[in-house]
Amino acid sequence: MLKNRMKKNNSFIVGVVGIAIIFFIGLKILYPKNDFDSEKRNKAVTTIQFLDEKRGYLTVDPEFEYNFYSASVEIYPKNIFLENKIVEVEKGFIAQLYPIGEMIETAEVLQKYIFSNDIEIPNGELVSTNDAVYVYSRGKWKPFLGPQFFQDLGFDWKRVKSLKVDEESSFEEGEKIIAGTPHPDGTILETKDKNFFLVWEEKLLPIKKEEIIKEVWPDYAVILMDKEVPEKIGECKNFKSTNSFECFFDKKDVKDISGNTFVFSFGEIVSEIKRATIVLDTFNLVDLENPKLTLSFHKTRIIDKYRNEIFK
């Protein structure tokens, strides 16, 4: 009797373990862990230095938007002194790291920037041809190499116009826009609190008021961003005086933050960093602290993964 009961218990345990293993494997197949490795994808980590303000960053631009929950950073050479250093992680646009330049206070001054090439096409104009979508900047039309790069920079599809016949004579193709390409000169940025900036030669030039823009370019194009600087999403810690960091992000949907650039603030030591590997990871199972976000996240992941099969 006892043997039969033990046998049943063992069978039950084996069954439960078997189901758990099958369930776990199924989750791994349906929800494979996504990561962005800055080296394996041949994406160099960009080093940005603002030496005048003693600030230094490493930035990485994943090719696609995911709900990244964590990251790991390894820097070289290994002899850089990093004992107990904490590195803040932010997310946003590269342009939000630019220093603030001189304020544009009049329409006459803004006119020289928006129409810098003395023709009727404003910097920031978007056009399409049979081959690509382009943005106009300082006399050249810069093509987006794919729709994701257009979206990553926050451009609006509704602003894209067909190339006019009278614009064809000025059509000179410029540098291609890919992952990591910053906003071209002449781009207007707007924060949620209605502050406006013009991107120009790696600076953000504040525009005194919106009326100035409307006077120069009534139907102006603008990129919306959360605020003037990138938004902090977490931090990286180095506990063992090594060249490796583990980064933990706040439990929130970082995908909703404008921009697709992850910024790691290393300060002055960034000038000593010769190479860096940054790996951004998604959460691939269940976040018990935020089940609603988890369900939404996995639904999006399934649609993205099986889009071709679902929408055939």
C-alpha positions as semicolon CSV with decimal commas, in nm:
position;residue;x (nm);y (nm);z (nm)
1;M;0,000;0,000;0,000
2;L;0,277;0,235;0,101
3;K;0,475;0,139;-0,208
4;N;0,179;0,215;-0,433
5;R;0,131;0,554;-0,267
6;M;0,501;0,637;-0,304
7;K;0,486;0,523;-0,664
8;K;0,190;0,750;-0,732
9;N;0,365;1,041;-0,560
10;N;0,680;0,985;-0,760
11;S;0,480;0,962;-1,081
12;F;0,303;1,285;-0,991
13;I;0,634;1,464;-0,918
14;V;0,787;1,336;-1,241
15;G;0,478;1,448;-1,431
16;V;0,486;1,794;-1,277
17;V;0,859;1,830;-1,349
18;G;0,806;1,710;-1,705
19;I;0,524;1,959;-1,762
20;A;0,738;2,237;-1,611
21;I;1,027;2,151;-1,844
22;I;0,799;2,143;-2,148
23;F;0,641;2,474;-2,039
24;F;0,984;2,633;-1,989
25;I;1,108;2,514;-2,329
26;G;0,787;2,639;-2,486
27;L;0,837;2,983;-2,332
28;K;1,192;2,994;-2,462
29;I;1,070;2,912;-2,813
30;L;0,781;3,160;-2,807
31;Y;0,968;3,433;-2,618
32;P;1,336;3,403;-2,712
33;K;1,560;3,639;-2,520
34;N;1,641;3,942;-2,731
35;D;1,960;4,134;-2,685
36;F;2,161;4,391;-2,871
37;D;2,535;4,326;-2,871
38;S;2,732;4,627;-2,987
39;E;3,014;4,404;-3,116
40;K;2,837;4,099;-3,259
41;R;2,619;4,322;-3,476
42;N;2,927;4,518;-3,587
43;K;2,792;4,832;-3,428
44;A;3,070;5,043;-3,284
45;V;2,989;5,212;-2,955
46;T;3,009;5,585;-3,007
47;T;3,219;5,780;-2,760
48;I;3,100;6,135;-2,704
49;Q;3,308;6,376;-2,497
50;F;3,221;6,721;-2,369
51;L;3,557;6,805;-2,219
52;D;3,463;7,161;-2,134
53;E;3,201;7,032;-1,892
54;K;3,403;6,727;-1,783
55;R;3,131;6,496;-1,906
56;G;3,180;6,180;-2,108
57;Y;2,944;5,919;-2,247
58;L;2,929;5,588;-2,425
59;T;2,619;5,553;-2,640
60;V;2,466;5,265;-2,828
61;D;2,176;5,260;-3,074
62;P;1,991;4,928;-3,109
63;E;1,850;4,864;-3,452
64;F;1,503;4,799;-3,311
65;E;1,297;4,922;-3,017
66;Y;1,248;4,667;-2,741
67;N;1,158;4,683;-2,374
68;F;1,515;4,659;-2,252
69;Y;1,533;4,577;-1,882
70;S;1,905;4,538;-1,824
71;A;2,248;4,571;-1,980
72;S;2,609;4,470;-1,932
73;V;2,909;4,684;-2,017
74;E;3,270;4,577;-2,054
75;I;3,536;4,836;-2,128
76;Y;3,898;4,817;-2,242
77;P;4,179;4,855;-2,149
78;K;4,131;4,660;-1,829
79;N;4,368;4,871;-1,619
80;I;4,130;5,169;-1,593
81;F;4,060;5,233;-1,223
82;L;3,688;5,176;-1,168
83;E;3,653;5,077;-0,803
84;N;3,292;5,102;-0,679
85;K;3,196;5,328;-0,968
86;I;2,827;5,379;-1,049
87;V;2,734;5,469;-1,406
88;E;2,396;5,627;-1,479
89;V;2,199;5,507;-1,783
90;E;1,975;5,740;-1,981
91;K;1,764;5,708;-2,294
92;G;1,677;5,965;-2,558
93;F;1,821;6,132;-2,868
94;I;2,188;6,202;-2,934
95;A;2,095;6,568;-2,984
96;Q;1,987;6,587;-2,618
97;L;2,355;6,547;-2,524
98;Y;2,461;6,851;-2,723
99;P;2,568;7,164;-2,533
100;I;2,328;7,458;-2,542
101;G;2,432;7,732;-2,782
102;E;2,329;8,093;-2,826
103;M;1,956;8,166;-2,821
104;I;1,780;8,253;-3,148
105;E;1,573;8,558;-3,060
106;T;1,444;8,689;-3,394
107;A;1,287;8,554;-3,710
108;E;1,564;8,715;-3,916
109;V;1,830;8,507;-3,739
110;L;1,626;8,187;-3,760
111;Q;1,569;8,247;-4,132
112;K;1,945;8,213;-4,192
113;Y;1,943;7,868;-4,033
114;I;1,619;7,727;-4,173
115;F;1,691;7,848;-4,528
116;S;2,070;7,827;-4,503
117;N;2,117;7,753;-4,875
118;D;1,928;8,058;-5,004
119;I;1,660;7,848;-5,173
120;E;1,295;7,791;-5,089
121;I;1,345;7,444;-4,939
122;P;1,371;7,458;-4,556
123;N;1,611;7,239;-4,362
124;G;1,404;6,955;-4,217
125;E;1,178;6,911;-4,520
126;L;1,087;6,546;-4,589
127;V;1,032;6,410;-4,940
128;S;0,989;6,069;-5,098
129;T;1,090;5,923;-5,433
130;N;1,044;5,576;-5,576
131;D;1,365;5,471;-5,401
132;A;1,363;5,623;-5,051
133;V;1,251;5,890;-4,808
134;Y;1,487;6,187;-4,766
135;V;1,534;6,477;-4,525
136;Y;1,678;6,804;-4,653
137;S;1,976;6,950;-4,464
138;R;2,219;7,222;-4,574
139;G;2,182;7,168;-4,946
140;K;2,171;6,787;-4,946
141;W;1,897;6,526;-4,934
142;K;1,985;6,258;-4,682
143;P;1,817;5,918;-4,740
144;F;1,685;5,701;-4,458
145;L;1,821;5,352;-4,512
146;G;1,503;5,200;-4,364
147;P;1,175;5,295;-4,192
148;Q;1,310;5,206;-3,847
149;F;1,578;5,477;-3,868
150;F;1,310;5,730;-3,967
151;Q;1,105;5,635;-3,661
152;D;1,404;5,623;-3,425
153;L;1,472;5,991;-3,491
154;G;1,109;6,079;-3,425
155;F;1,013;6,200;-3,774
156;D;0,647;6,208;-3,875
157;W;0,532;6,004;-4,177
158;K;0,252;6,255;-4,234
159;R;0,515;6,518;-4,315
160;V;0,660;6,325;-4,610
161;K;0,581;6,483;-4,948
162;S;0,650;6,368;-5,302
163;L;0,950;6,535;-5,462
164;K;0,836;6,829;-5,672
165;V;0,958;6,886;-6,026
166;D;1,109;7,224;-5,934
167;E;1,306;7,060;-5,650
168;E;1,476;6,802;-5,874
169;S;1,740;7,051;-5,987
170;S;1,857;7,092;-5,625
171;F;1,859;6,720;-5,552
172;E;2,205;6,628;-5,426
173;E;2,214;6,309;-5,219
174;G;2,393;6,332;-4,885
175;E;2,504;6,093;-4,613
176;K;2,275;5,795;-4,550
177;I;2,084;5,791;-4,221
178;I;2,131;5,464;-4,032
179;A;2,130;5,353;-3,665
180;G;2,325;5,604;-3,460
181;T;2,299;5,889;-3,711
182;P;2,211;6,209;-3,522
183;H;1,947;6,457;-3,631
184;P;2,075;6,659;-3,929
185;D;2,147;7,029;-3,899
186;G;1,831;7,235;-3,922
187;T;1,608;6,992;-3,730
188;I;1,367;7,160;-3,487
189;L;1,309;6,983;-3,154
190;E;1,021;7,052;-2,914
191;T;0,992;6,944;-2,549
192;K;0,668;6,857;-2,374
193;D;0,674;7,194;-2,197
194;K;0,681;7,378;-2,534
195;N;1,049;7,473;-2,546
196;F;1,202;7,473;-2,895
197;F;1,558;7,405;-3,008
198;L;1,741;7,400;-3,340
199;V;2,008;7,135;-3,405
200;W;2,311;7,302;-3,558
201;E;2,674;7,185;-3,575
202;E;2,640;6,959;-3,270
203;K;2,474;7,223;-3,057
204;L;2,118;7,290;-2,944
205;L;2,023;7,649;-3,015
206;P;1,720;7,758;-2,807
207;I;1,446;7,936;-3,005
208;K;1,290;8,216;-2,800
209;K;0,928;8,141;-2,891
210;E;0,717;7,940;-3,133
211;E;0,588;8,252;-3,311
212;I;0,938;8,309;-3,449
213;I;0,933;7,965;-3,613
214;K;0,587;8,017;-3,762
215;E;0,697;8,349;-3,907
216;V;0,989;8,183;-4,088
217;W;0,827;7,846;-4,170
218;P;0,446;7,848;-4,113
219;D;0,409;7,472;-4,167
220;Y;0,725;7,380;-3,979
221;A;0,827;7,022;-3,901
222;V;0,924;6,932;-3,545
223;I;1,062;6,635;-3,350
224;L;0,893;6,576;-3,015
225;M;1,106;6,477;-2,716
226;D;1,026;6,437;-2,348
227;K;1,258;6,707;-2,221
228;E;1,580;6,890;-2,297
229;V;1,805;6,613;-2,163
230;P;1,776;6,230;-2,189
231;E;1,567;6,057;-1,923
232;K;1,740;5,845;-1,659
233;I;1,625;5,482;-1,670
234;G;1,870;5,309;-1,435
235;E;2,232;5,262;-1,336
236;C;2,530;5,029;-1,375
237;K;2,732;4,902;-1,080
238;N;3,087;4,775;-1,058
239;F;3,141;4,592;-0,730
240;K;3,466;4,402;-0,779
241;S;3,698;4,665;-0,925
242;T;3,684;4,499;-1,267
243;N;3,619;4,647;-1,610
244;S;3,268;4,495;-1,618
245;F;2,939;4,659;-1,520
246;E;2,592;4,521;-1,464
247;C;2,311;4,764;-1,538
248;F;1,957;4,754;-1,404
249;F;1,674;4,965;-1,544
250;D;1,360;5,086;-1,370
251;K;1,059;4,855;-1,405
252;K;0,881;5,062;-1,667
253;D;0,832;5,060;-2,039
254;V;1,143;5,242;-2,164
255;K;1,004;5,209;-2,514
256;D;0,773;5,503;-2,442
257;I;1,066;5,741;-2,392
258;S;1,138;5,942;-2,706
259;G;1,460;5,847;-2,883
260;N;1,635;5,514;-2,923
261;T;1,983;5,594;-2,790
262;F;2,106;5,443;-2,463
263;V;2,355;5,667;-2,285
264;F;2,610;5,542;-2,029
265;S;2,765;5,830;-1,832
266;F;3,127;5,752;-1,750
267;G;3,251;6,106;-1,686
268;E;3,614;6,203;-1,743
269;I;3,745;5,845;-1,766
270;V;3,568;5,803;-2,102
271;S;3,878;5,950;-2,269
272;E;4,075;5,647;-2,144
273;I;3,831;5,394;-2,290
274;K;3,964;5,253;-2,617
275;R;3,687;5,002;-2,680
276;A;3,361;4,895;-2,517
277;T;3,111;4,612;-2,551
278;I;2,755;4,693;-2,449
279;V;2,482;4,427;-2,445
280;L;2,120;4,534;-2,391
281;D;1,885;4,257;-2,277
282;T;1,510;4,215;-2,277
283;F;1,311;4,036;-2,009
284;N;1,192;3,709;-2,158
285;L;0,970;3,541;-1,897
286;V;0,736;3,697;-1,640
287;D;0,774;4,018;-1,443
288;L;0,563;3,952;-1,133
289;E;0,590;4,317;-1,027
290;N;0,416;4,433;-1,343
291;P;0,204;4,154;-1,501
292;K;0,008;4,395;-1,721
293;L;0,329;4,524;-1,879
294;T;0,456;4,168;-1,918
295;L;0,143;4,056;-2,106
296;S;0,154;4,363;-2,331
297;F;0,524;4,311;-2,393
298;H;0,488;3,944;-2,485
299;K;0,192;4,013;-2,712
300;T;0,404;4,264;-2,904
301;R;0,695;4,020;-2,916
302;I;0,476;3,739;-3,058
303;I;0,333;3,969;-3,326
304;D;0,682;4,093;-3,417
305;K;0,826;3,739;-3,427
306;Y;0,544;3,578;-3,622
307;R;0,425;3,883;-3,818
308;N;0,478;3,722;-4,159
309;E;0,286;3,409;-4,064
310;I;0,002;3,595;-3,887
311;F;-0,060;3,851;-4,160
312;K;-0,016;3,633;-4,470
